[in-house]
Amino acid sequence: MTQGSLADKILFFALPVAITAILQQFYNTVDVATTGHLVGTEAMAAVGTNSPIIALLVSLFQGISLGANVTIATAIGAGDKDRAHKAVHTAIVVALVGGVIFAVATEILAAPLLVALEVPADVMDMALGYLRIYLLGLPVIFLYDFEAAIMRSVGDTRKPLYALLVSSAVNVVLDLAACTVLGWGVWGVSAATVIATGVATLILFVDLLRSPTDVRVNLRDLAVDPWSLKRTLKVGLPAGIQASLFSVANIVIQGATNELGSTAIAASSASVSLETITYYSIGAFGQACTTFVGQNNGARKPDRCWRTLKVTAAETAAVCGTFIVLVLSFGHQLLGLFNPDPAVIQLGYIRLFYVVAAHTFTMITEVSSGYLRGYGVSLSPAIVTLFSIVVIRLVYVFAIYPASPGFEHLMRIYPITLGINAVGIVALFLVLHKSLGKSRD
């Protein structure tokens, strides 16, 4: 990462990360599609109403794991193998302990959260059952994200992808068996997701135990290094909070959607499954920017950090712009794969149009934030996002939307807030970037 051409390296780093992130969300997508076709609209709505909650947890875990990525990448860029070794083992411990803590806390909050979301009575039992089983798997989900972050710190983005390809296949087979052979419905597809994720986690853990690189794991060295923990949390917690703030706000929007009935919930669920294609692709290039800047900052190469930003921005626009066009062009057909109901498809495309088109703003936000995180600046972008996304969406949902309630009116909040957030992040970037590295090409 610290020498040679950048364009090809960033592209081949980001694409596997994008596919990996999409596959992580693909678990829920398969669950939505399977229940929509084999169980019914109510079951699909039960699974789909959990999508924002699951997206929140996945985004939070991936964001926190970025802290480990930056810590390890910076140490490797500086040639400090001992510090990199300690950071790797600290990351594994943090993932295991953190996963257990999150699992216990969220199991306690599961029922009150769904009640607060005003989940319809006809889907409540199924929604709660799906969520409780999923939450049991948080330790393995958290560990997978940290394992992937460790591997990406040395440029290995393919092994996390290969592991998820295997586990995704396992998930599809188990989902079909749960709904057709066993008749377990939403409870079965949730259990399938946990089992499949465990497969991916185990594959990566075994690989880390055998790795010939600087990120090899030795079970006897598993311990928390104070410096590594502090650095990981300094970057990771704000990054995780920033990523999850979108989901926090989306949970509020999901609550308003739930009031519109099971058809609106199913439509929103199908659209969310497609939105992840562009959203996580954009996030992958943001992670690439973070990792490349982190290593080159450790190697004291500010010129290369700056070039990383420019190359990443150009590639993000090209790749993700193509995805946006394809998703919007074939949106009706793609939504039909989840549920053939014309009413579901019609409402689903309304959401798809507003959200996916607004991802042009997300591209600006993610690349700029990724650059700042590479230098360890993570808190200030999170604060901007807190105001732009959470505060404004809350005001919109509770103060503006009730005057004219309706599905399309509700969806307009996405381009408004994503646009405001992009302006805020760019303004922050312009203020801070000169102090991060004086040399420019």
mmCIF file of C-alpha atoms in Angstrom, residues 32-33 36 40-49 51 123 254 257-258 260-273 335 338-339 341 343-345 347-348 351 407:
data_model
loop_
_atom_site.group_PDB
_atom_site.id
_atom_site.type_symbol
_atom_site.label_atom_id
_atom_site.label_comp_id
_atom_site.label_asym_id
_atom_site.label_seq_id
_atom_site.Cartn_x
_atom_site.Cartn_y
_atom_site.Cartn_z
ATOM 1 C CA VAL A 32 -36.750 -11.558 3.416
ATOM 2 C CA ALA A 33 -37.019 -13.146 -0.033
ATOM 3 C CA GLY A 36 -41.873 -13.510 1.116
ATOM 4 C CA GLY A 40 -46.252 -14.993 3.259
ATOM 5 C CA THR A 41 -46.326 -11.184 3.351
ATOM 6 C CA GLU A 42 -46.782 -11.100 7.126
ATOM 7 C CA ALA A 43 -43.708 -13.275 7.662
ATOM 8 C CA MET A 44 -41.750 -11.138 5.204
ATOM 9 C CA ALA A 45 -42.836 -8.035 7.110
ATOM 10 C CA ALA A 46 -41.770 -9.673 10.404
ATOM 11 C CA VAL A 47 -38.271 -10.269 9.050
ATOM 12 C CA GLY A 48 -38.141 -6.914 7.268
ATOM 13 C CA THR A 49 -39.141 -4.853 10.270
ATOM 14 C CA SER A 51 -33.781 -4.885 8.941
ATOM 15 C CA VAL A 123 -46.353 -9.807 12.932
ATOM 16 C CA GLN A 254 -39.246 2.302 10.260
ATOM 17 C CA THR A 257 -43.500 3.024 8.108
ATOM 18 C CA ASN A 258 -44.968 0.383 10.415
ATOM 19 C CA LEU A 260 -48.751 2.376 7.243
ATOM 20 C CA GLY A 261 -49.334 -1.404 7.399
ATOM 21 C CA SER A 262 -47.735 -4.698 6.374
ATOM 22 C CA THR A 263 -47.669 -3.857 2.641
ATOM 23 C CA ALA A 264 -45.588 -0.727 3.280
ATOM 24 C CA ILE A 265 -43.314 -2.707 5.621
ATOM 25 C CA ALA A 266 -42.802 -5.451 3.012
ATOM 26 C CA ALA A 267 -42.135 -2.848 0.302
ATOM 27 C CA SER A 268 -39.606 -1.060 2.456
ATOM 28 C CA SER A 269 -37.932 -4.358 3.360
ATOM 29 C CA ALA A 270 -37.489 -5.322 -0.284
ATOM 30 C CA SER A 271 -36.097 -1.896 -1.159
ATOM 31 C CA VAL A 272 -33.626 -1.947 1.747
ATOM 32 C CA SER A 273 -32.228 -5.227 0.454
ATOM 33 C CA LEU A 335 -38.250 -5.823 -6.320
ATOM 34 C CA PHE A 338 -38.712 -10.441 -3.260
ATOM 35 C CA ASN A 339 -42.477 -10.238 -3.541
ATOM 36 C CA ASP A 341 -47.431 -8.282 -5.149
ATOM 37 C CA ALA A 343 -48.630 -2.978 -4.435
ATOM 38 C CA VAL A 344 -45.387 -4.014 -2.742
ATOM 39 C CA ILE A 345 -43.401 -3.374 -5.935
ATOM 40 C CA LEU A 347 -44.253 1.305 -2.963
ATOM 41 C CA GLY A 348 -40.845 -0.366 -2.958
ATOM 42 C CA ARG A 351 -38.416 4.233 -1.623
ATOM 43 C CA PHE A 407 -45.206 6.762 2.194
#
